[in-house]
PDB file of C-alpha atoms and ligand atoms in Angstrom:
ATOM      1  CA  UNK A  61     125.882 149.534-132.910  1.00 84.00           C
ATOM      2  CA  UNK A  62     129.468 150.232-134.567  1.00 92.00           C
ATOM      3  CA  UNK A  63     129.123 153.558-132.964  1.00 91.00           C
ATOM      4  CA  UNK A  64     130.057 152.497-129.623  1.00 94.00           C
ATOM      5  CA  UNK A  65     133.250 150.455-130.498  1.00 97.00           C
ATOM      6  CA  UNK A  66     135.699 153.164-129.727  1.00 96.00           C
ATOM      7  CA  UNK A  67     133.871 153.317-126.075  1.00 97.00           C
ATOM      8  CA  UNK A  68     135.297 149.392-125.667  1.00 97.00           C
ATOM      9  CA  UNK A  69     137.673 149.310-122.882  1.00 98.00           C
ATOM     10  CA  UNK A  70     138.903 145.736-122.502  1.00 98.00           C
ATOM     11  CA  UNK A  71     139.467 143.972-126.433  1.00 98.00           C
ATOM     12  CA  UNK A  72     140.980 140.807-127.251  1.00 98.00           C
ATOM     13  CA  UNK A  73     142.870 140.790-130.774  1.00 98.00           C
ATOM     14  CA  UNK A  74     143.423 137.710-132.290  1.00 98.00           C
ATOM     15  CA  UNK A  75     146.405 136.813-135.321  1.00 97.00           C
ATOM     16  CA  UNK A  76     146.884 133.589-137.147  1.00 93.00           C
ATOM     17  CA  UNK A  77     150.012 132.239-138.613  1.00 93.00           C
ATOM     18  CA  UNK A  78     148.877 133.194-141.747  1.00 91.00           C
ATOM     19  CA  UNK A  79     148.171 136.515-140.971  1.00 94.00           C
ATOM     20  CA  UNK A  80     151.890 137.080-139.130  1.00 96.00           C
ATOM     21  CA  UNK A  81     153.837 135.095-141.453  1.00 94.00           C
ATOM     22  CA  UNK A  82     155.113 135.252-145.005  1.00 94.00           C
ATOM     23  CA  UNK A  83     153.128 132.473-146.635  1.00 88.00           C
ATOM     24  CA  UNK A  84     156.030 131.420-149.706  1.00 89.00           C
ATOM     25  CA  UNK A  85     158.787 131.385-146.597  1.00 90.00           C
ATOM     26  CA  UNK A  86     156.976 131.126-143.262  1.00 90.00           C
ATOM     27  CA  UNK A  87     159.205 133.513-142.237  1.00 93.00           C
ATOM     28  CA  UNK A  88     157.425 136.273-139.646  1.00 95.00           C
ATOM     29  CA  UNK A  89     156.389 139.129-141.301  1.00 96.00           C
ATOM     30  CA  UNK A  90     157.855 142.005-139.320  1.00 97.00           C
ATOM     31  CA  UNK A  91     156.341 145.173-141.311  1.00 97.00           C
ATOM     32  CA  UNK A  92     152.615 143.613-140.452  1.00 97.00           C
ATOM     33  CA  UNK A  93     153.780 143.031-137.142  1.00 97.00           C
ATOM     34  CA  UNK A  94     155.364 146.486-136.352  1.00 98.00           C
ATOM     35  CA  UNK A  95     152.152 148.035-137.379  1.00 98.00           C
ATOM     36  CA  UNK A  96     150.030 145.922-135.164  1.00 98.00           C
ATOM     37  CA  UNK A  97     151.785 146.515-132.217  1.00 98.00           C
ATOM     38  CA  UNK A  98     152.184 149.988-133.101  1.00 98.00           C
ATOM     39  CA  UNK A  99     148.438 150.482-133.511  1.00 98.00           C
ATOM     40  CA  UNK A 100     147.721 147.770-129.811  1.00 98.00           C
ATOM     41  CA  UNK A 101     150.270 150.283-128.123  1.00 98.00           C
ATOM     42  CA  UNK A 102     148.389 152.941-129.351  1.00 98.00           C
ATOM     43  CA  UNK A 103     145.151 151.892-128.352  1.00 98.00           C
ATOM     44  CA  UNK A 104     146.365 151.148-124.867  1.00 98.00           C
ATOM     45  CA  UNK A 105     147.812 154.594-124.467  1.00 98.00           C
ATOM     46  CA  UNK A 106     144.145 156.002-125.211  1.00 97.00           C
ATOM     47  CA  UNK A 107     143.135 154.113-122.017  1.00 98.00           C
ATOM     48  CA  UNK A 108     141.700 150.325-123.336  1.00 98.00           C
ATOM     49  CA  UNK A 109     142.879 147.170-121.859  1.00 98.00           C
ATOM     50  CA  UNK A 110     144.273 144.934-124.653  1.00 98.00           C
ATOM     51  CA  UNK A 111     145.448 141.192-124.963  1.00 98.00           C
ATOM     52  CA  UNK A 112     146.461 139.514-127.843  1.00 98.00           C
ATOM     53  CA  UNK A 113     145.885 135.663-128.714  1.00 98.00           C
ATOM     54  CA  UNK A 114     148.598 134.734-130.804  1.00 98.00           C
ATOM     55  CA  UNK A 115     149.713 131.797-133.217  1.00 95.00           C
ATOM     56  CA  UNK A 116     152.760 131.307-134.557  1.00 94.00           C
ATOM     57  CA  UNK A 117     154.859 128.834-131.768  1.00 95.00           C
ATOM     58  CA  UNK A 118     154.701 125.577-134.226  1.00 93.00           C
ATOM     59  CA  UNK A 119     155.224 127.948-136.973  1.00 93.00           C
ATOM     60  CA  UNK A 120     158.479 129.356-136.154  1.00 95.00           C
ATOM     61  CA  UNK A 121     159.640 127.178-134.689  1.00 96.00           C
ATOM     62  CA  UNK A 122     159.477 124.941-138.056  1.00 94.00           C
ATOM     63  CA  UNK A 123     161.033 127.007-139.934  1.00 94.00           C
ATOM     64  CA  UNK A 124     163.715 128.131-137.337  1.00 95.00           C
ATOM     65  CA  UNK A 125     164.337 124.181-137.578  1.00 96.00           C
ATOM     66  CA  UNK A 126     164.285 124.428-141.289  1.00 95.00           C
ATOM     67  CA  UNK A 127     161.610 121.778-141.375  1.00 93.00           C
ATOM     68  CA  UNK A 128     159.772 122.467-145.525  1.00 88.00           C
ATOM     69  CA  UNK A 129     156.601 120.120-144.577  1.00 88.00           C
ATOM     70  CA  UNK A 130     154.557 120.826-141.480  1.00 88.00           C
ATOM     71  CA  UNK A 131     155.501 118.511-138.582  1.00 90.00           C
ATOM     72  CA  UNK A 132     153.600 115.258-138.591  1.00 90.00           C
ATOM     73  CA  UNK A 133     154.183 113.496-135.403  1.00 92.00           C
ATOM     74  CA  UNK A 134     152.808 115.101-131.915  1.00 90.00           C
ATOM     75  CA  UNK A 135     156.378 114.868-130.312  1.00 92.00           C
ATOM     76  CA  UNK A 136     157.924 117.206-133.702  1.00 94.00           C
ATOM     77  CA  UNK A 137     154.983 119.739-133.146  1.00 92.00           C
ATOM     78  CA  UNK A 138     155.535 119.910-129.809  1.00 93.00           C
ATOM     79  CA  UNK A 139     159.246 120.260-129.872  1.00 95.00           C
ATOM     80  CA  UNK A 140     158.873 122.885-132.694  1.00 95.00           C
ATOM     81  CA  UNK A 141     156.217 124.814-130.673  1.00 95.00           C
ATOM     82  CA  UNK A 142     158.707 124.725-128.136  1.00 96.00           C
ATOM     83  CA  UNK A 143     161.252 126.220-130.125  1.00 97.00           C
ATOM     84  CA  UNK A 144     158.857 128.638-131.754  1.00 96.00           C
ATOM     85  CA  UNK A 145     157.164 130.266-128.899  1.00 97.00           C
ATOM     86  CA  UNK A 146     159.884 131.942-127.168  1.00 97.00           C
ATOM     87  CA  UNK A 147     161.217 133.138-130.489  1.00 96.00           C
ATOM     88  CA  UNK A 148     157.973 134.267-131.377  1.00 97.00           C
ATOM     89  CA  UNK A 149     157.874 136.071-127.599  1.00 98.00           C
ATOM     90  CA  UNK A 150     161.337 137.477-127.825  1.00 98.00           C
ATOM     91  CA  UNK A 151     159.750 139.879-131.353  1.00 97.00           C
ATOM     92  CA  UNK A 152     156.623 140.815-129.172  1.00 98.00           C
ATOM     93  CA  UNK A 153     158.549 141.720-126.360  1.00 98.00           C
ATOM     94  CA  UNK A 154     161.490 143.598-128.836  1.00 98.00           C
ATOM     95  CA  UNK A 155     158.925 145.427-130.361  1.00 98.00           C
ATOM     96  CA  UNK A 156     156.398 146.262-127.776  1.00 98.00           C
ATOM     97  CA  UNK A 157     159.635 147.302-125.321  1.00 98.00           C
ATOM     98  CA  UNK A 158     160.136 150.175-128.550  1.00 97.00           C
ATOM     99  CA  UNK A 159     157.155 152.009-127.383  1.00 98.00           C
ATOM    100  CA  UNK A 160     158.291 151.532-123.540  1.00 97.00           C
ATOM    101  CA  UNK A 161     154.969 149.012-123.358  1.00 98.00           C
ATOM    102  CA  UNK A 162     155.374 145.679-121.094  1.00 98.00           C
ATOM    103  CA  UNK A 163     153.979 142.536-121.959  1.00 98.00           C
ATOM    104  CA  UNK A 164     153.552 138.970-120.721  1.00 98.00           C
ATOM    105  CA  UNK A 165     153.312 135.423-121.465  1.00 98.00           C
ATOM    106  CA  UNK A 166     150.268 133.457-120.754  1.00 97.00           C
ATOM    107  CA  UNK A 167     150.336 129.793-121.952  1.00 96.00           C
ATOM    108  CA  UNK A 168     146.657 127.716-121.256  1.00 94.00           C
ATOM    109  CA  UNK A 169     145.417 124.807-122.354  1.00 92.00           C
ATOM    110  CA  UNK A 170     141.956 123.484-121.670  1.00 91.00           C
ATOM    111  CA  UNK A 171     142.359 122.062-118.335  1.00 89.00           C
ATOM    112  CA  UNK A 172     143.447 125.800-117.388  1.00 91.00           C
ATOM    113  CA  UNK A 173     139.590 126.455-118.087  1.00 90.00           C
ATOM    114  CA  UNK A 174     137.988 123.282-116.588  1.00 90.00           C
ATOM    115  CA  UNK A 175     139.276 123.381-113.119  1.00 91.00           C
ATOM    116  CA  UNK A 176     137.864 125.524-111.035  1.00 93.00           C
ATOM    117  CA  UNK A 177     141.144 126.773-109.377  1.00 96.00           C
ATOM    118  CA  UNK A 178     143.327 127.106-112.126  1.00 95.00           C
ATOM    119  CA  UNK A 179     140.500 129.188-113.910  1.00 94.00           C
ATOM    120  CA  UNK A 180     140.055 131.162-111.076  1.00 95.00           C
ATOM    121  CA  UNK A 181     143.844 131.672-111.154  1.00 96.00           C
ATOM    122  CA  UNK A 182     144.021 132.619-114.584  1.00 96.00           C
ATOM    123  CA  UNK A 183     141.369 134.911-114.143  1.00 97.00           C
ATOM    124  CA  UNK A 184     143.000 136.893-111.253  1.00 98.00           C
ATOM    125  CA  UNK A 185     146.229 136.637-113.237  1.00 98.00           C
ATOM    126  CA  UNK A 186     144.538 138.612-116.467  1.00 98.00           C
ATOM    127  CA  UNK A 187     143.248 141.309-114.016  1.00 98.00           C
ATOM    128  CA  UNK A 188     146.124 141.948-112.087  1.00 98.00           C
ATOM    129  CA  UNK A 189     148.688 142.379-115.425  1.00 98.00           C
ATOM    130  CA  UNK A 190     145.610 144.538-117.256  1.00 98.00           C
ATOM    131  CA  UNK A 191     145.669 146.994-113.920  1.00 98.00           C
ATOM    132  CA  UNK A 192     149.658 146.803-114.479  1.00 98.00           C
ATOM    133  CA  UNK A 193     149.627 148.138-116.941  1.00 98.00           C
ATOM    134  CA  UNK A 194     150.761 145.240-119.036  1.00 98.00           C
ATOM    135  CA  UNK A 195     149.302 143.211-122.883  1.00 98.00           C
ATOM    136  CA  UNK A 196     149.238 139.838-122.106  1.00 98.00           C
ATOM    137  CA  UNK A 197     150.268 137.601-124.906  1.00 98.00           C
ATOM    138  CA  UNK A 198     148.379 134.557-124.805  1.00 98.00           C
ATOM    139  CA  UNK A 199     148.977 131.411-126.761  1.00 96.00           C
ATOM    140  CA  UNK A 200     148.176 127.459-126.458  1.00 94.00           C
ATOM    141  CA  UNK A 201     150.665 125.462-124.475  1.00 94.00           C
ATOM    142  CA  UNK A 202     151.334 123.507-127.359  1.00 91.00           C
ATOM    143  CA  UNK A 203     154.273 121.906-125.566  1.00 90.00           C
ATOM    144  CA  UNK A 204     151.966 119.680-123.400  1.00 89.00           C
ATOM    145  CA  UNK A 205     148.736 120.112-124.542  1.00 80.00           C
ATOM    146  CA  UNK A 206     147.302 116.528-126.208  1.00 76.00           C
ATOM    147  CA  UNK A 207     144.253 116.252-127.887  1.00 70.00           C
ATOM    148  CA  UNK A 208     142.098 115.409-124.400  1.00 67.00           C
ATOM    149  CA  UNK A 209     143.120 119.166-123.199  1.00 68.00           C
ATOM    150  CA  UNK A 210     144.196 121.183-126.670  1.00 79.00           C
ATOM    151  CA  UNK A 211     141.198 124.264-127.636  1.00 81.00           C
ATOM    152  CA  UNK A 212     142.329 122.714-131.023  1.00 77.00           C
ATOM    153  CA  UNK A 213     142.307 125.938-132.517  1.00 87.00           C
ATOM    154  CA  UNK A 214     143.503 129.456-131.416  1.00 93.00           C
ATOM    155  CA  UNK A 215     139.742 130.973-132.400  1.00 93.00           C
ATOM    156  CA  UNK A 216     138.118 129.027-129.348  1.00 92.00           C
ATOM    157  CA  UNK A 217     140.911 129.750-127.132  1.00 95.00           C
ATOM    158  CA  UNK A 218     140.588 133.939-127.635  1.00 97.00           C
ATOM    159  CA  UNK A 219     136.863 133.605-127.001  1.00 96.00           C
ATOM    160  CA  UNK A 220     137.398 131.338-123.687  1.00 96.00           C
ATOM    161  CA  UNK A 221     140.249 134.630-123.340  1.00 97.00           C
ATOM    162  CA  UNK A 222     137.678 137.450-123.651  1.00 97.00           C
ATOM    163  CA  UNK A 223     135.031 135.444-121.741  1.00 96.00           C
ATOM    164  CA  UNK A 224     137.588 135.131-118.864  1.00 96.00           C
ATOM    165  CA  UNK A 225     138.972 138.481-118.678  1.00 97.00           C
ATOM    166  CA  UNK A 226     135.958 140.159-119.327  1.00 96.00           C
ATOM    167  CA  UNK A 227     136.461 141.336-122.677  1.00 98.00           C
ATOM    168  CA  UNK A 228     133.845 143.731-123.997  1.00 97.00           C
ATOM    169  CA  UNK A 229     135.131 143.157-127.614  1.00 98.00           C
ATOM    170  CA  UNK A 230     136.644 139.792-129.340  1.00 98.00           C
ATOM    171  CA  UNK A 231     138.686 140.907-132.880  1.00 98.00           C
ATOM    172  CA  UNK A 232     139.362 137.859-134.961  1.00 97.00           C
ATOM    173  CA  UNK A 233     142.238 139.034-137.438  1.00 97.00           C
ATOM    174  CA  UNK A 234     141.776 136.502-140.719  1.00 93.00           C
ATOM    175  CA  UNK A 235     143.107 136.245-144.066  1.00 88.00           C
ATOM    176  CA  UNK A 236     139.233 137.066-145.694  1.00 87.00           C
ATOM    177  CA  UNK A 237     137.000 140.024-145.260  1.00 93.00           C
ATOM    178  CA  UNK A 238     134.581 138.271-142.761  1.00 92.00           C
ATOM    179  CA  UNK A 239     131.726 135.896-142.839  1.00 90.00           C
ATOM    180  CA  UNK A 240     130.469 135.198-146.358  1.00 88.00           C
ATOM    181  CA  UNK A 241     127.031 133.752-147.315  1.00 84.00           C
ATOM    182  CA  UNK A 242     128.949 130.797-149.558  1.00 80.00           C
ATOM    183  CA  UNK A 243     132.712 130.514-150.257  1.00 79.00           C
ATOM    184  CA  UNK A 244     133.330 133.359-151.707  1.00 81.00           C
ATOM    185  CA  UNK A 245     136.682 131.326-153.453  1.00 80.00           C
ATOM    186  CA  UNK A 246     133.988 129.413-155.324  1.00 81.00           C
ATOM    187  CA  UNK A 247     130.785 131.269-155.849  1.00 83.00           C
ATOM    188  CA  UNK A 248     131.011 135.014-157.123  1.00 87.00           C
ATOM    189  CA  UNK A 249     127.955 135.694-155.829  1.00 90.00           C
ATOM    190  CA  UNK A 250     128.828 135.201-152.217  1.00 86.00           C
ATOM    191  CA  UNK A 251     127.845 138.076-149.864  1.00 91.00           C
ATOM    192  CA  UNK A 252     130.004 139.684-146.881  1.00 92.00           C
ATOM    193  CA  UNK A 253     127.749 139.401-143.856  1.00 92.00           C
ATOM    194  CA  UNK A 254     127.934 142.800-142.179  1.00 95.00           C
ATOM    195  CA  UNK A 255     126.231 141.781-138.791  1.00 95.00           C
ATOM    196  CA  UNK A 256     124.789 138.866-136.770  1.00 95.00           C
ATOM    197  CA  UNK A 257     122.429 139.828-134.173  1.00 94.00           C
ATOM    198  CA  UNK A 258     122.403 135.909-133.520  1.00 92.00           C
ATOM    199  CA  UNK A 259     123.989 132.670-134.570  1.00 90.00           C
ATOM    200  CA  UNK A 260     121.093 130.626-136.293  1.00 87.00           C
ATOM    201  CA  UNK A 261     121.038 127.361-136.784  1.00 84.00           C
ATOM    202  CA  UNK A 262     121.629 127.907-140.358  1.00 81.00           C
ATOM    203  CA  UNK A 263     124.364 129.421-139.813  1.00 80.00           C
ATOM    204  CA  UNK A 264     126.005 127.037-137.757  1.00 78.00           C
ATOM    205  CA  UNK A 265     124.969 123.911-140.504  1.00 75.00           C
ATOM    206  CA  UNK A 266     126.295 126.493-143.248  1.00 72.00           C
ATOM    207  CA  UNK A 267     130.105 126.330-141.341  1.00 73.00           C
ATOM    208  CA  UNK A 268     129.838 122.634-140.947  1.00 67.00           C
ATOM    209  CA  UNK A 269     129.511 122.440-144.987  1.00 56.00           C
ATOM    210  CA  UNK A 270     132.704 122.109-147.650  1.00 53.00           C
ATOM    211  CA  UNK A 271     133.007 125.822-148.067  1.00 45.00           C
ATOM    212  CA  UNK A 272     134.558 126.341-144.272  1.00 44.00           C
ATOM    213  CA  UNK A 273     137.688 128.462-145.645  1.00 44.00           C
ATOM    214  CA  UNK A 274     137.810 131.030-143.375  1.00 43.00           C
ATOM    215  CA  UNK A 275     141.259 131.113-141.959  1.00 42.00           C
ATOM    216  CA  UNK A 276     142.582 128.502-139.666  1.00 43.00           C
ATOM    217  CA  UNK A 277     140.427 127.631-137.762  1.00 52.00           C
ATOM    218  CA  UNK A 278     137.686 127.797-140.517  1.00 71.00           C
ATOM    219  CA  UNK A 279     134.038 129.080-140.487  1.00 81.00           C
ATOM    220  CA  UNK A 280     133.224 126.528-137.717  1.00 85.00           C
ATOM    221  CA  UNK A 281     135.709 127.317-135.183  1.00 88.00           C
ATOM    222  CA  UNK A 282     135.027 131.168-135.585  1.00 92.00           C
ATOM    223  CA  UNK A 283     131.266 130.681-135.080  1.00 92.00           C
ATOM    224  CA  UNK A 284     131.889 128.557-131.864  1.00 90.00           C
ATOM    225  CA  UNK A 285     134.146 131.171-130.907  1.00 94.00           C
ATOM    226  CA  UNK A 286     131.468 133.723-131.386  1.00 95.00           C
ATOM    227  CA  UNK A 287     128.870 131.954-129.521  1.00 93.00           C
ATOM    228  CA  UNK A 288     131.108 131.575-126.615  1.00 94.00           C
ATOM    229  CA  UNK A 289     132.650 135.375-127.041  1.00 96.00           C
ATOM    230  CA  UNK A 290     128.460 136.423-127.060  1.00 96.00           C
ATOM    231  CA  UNK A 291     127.299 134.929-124.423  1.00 94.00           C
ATOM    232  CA  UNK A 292     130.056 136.193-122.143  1.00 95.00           C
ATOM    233  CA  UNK A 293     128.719 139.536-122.899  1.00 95.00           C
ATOM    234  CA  UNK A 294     131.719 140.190-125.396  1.00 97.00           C
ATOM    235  CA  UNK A 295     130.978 142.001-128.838  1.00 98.00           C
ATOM    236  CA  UNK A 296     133.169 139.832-131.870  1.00 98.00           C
ATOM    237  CA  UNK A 297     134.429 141.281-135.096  1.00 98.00           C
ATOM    238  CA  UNK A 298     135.808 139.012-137.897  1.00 96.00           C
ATOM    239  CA  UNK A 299     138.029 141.452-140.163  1.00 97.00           C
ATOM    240  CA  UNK A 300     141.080 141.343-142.299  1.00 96.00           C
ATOM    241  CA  UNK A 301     144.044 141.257-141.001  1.00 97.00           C
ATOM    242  CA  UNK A 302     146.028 141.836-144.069  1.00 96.00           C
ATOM    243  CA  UNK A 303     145.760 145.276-143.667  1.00 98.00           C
ATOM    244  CA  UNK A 304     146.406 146.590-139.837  1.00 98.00           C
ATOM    245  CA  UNK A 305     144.915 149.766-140.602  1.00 98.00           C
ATOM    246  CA  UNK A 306     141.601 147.740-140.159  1.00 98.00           C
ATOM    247  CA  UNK A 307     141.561 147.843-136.586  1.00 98.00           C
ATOM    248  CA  UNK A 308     141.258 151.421-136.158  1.00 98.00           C
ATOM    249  CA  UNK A 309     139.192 151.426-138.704  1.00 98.00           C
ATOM    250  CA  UNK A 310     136.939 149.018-136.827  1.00 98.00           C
ATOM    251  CA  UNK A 311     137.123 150.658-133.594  1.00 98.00           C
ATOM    252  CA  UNK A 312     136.368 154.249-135.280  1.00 97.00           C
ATOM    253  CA  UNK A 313     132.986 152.309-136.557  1.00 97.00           C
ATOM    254  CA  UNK A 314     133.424 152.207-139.970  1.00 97.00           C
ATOM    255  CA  UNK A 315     131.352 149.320-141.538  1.00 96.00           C
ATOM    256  CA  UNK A 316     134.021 146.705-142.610  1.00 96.00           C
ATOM    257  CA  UNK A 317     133.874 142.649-141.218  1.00 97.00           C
ATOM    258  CA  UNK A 318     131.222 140.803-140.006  1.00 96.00           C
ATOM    259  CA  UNK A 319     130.019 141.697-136.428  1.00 97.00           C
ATOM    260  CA  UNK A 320     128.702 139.402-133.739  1.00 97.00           C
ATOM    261  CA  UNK A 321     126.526 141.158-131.085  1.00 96.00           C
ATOM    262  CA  UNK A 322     126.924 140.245-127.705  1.00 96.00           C
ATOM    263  CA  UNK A 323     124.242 139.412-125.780  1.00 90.00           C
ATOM    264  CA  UNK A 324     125.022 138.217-122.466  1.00 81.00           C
ATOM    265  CA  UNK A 325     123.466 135.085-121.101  1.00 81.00           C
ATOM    266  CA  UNK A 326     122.846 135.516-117.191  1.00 79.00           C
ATOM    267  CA  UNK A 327     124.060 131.951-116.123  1.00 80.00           C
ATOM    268  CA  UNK A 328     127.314 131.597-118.358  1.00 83.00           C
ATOM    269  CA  UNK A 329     129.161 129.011-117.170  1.00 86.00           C
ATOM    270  CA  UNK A 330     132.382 128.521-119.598  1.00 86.00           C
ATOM    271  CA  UNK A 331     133.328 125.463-118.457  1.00 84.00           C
ATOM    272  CA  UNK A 332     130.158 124.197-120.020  1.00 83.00           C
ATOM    273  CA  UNK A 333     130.840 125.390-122.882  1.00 82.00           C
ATOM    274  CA  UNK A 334     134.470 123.157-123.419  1.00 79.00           C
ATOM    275  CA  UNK A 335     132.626 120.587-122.042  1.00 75.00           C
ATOM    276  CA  UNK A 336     129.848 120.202-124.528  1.00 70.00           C
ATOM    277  CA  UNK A 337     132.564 120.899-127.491  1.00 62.00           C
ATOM    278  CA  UNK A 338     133.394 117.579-126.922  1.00 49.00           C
TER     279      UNK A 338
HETATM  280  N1  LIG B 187     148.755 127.332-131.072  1.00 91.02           N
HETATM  281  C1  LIG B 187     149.177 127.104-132.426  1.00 91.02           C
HETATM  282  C2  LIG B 187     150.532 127.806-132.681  1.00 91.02           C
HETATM  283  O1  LIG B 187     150.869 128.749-132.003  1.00 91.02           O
HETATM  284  C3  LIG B 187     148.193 127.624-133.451  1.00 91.02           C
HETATM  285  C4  LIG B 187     146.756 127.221-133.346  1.00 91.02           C
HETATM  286  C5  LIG B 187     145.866 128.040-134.305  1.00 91.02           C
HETATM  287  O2  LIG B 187     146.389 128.827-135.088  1.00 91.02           O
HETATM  288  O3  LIG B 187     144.654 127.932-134.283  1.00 91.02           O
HETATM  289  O4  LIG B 187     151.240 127.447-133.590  1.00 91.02           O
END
């Protein structure tokens, strides 16, 4: 099924602090980031729609503040989010606008999803900028979004993304390979799963255990994402985004990550879906 990856026309890529960042310094790592633009660019220019989910706004905006522990209170996070996100947009834009390529700011929270007109909006919104021409760049609104309307985790919110745009394909960029049969920190013998057909129930107690150490958002929020991205009728690949080169490895079909088939479910409702999260 890797075969038909490079005949995706609308993907979602998704990067993590981690994966953007310097981990000893927090500061953004602009070599990683060159190359992943470089690569997005380059995919658009062959003719796919692309939108990018990215972290980073509490991030940068900590250490732009020069905070060393991670902010504890809402009001910090929020102000350093704040902070962050626009310096975190100005780089996108700088280094898109190298390659002549315009992109866009799109800041949801949950209630963006859950009411019918502002979902509606956001969906006409995505369409127009993706027949402009344009990469949206979408992140939480961290800034107002409290724990009643936050996705909580930036994995959920670029599956509700490719589910409302109409994403054919969902790339998760971690710091691991993919989905492992156990931690593969603590067991040796843990195995890479290659492909999912579908999430089992297994699978889904499996996350909930100890060993949920993939990336952020953890095995958890990656499966959820998945079974949202799936049912939408979107494909999702987890794969390692310390190397860039791994998306067009990906989306030439080589066998690296752990794929997620899609397998659309004729009465998807996503609002259902946030709405049962919690
Ligand atoms: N929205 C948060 C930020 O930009 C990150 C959430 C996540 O990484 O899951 O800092």
């Amino acid at each position: 099924m890797r075969s038909n990856f490079k005949d995706k026309k609308r993907i979602v890529f998704k990067v993590g602090t981690s994966t953007i960042t310097h981990e000893e310094t927090g500061g953004l790592d602009l070599v990683k980031l060159e190359r992943f633009i470089r690569i997005l660019t380059d995919l658009h220019n062959q003719g796919k729609d692309v939108i990018v989910v990215s972290s980073g706004a509490i991030g940068v905006g900590r250490k732009a503040l020069g905070l060393s522990k991670k902010p504890d209170s809402i009001s910090l996070k929020q102000a350093c989010a704040a902070i962050g996100q626009s310096r975190l947009m100005t780089i996108y834009q700088k280094l898109f606008s190298e390659y002549n390529q315009f992109t866009a700011q799109i800041l949801m929270t949950k209630f963006t999803i859950v009411n019918d007109t502002s979902r509606h909006n956001a969906r006409n919104t995505f369409e127009e900028l993706l027949n402009l021409g344009v990469i949206p760049i979408v992140n939480e609104n961290d800034t107002v979004a409290t724990d009643e309307i936050d996705f909580g985790d930036n994995d959920s919110l670029s599956a509700v993304v490719a589910a409302i745009a109409g994403a054919d394909l969902l790339v998760l960029l971690s710091d691991i390979d993919g989905m492992y049969t156990d931690d593969p920190n603590r067991n040796p013998d843990a195995e890479l799963i290659s492909y999912v057909e579908s999430i089992s129930d297994e699978m889904i107690e499996m996350a909930k255990g100890p060993s949920t150490t993939l990336g952020t958002g953890g095995m958890s929020a990656k499966i959820y994402a998945a079974g949202i991205a799936n049912d939408a009728g979107a494909d999702m690949a987890i794969i390692n985004g310390e190397d860039m080169d791994n998306i067009i490895r990906l989306i030439d079909g080589e066998e690296l990550g752990t794929v997620f088939k899609a397998h659309r479910t004729r009465h998807f409702h996503l609002k259902e879906y946030l709405e049962r999260k919690n």
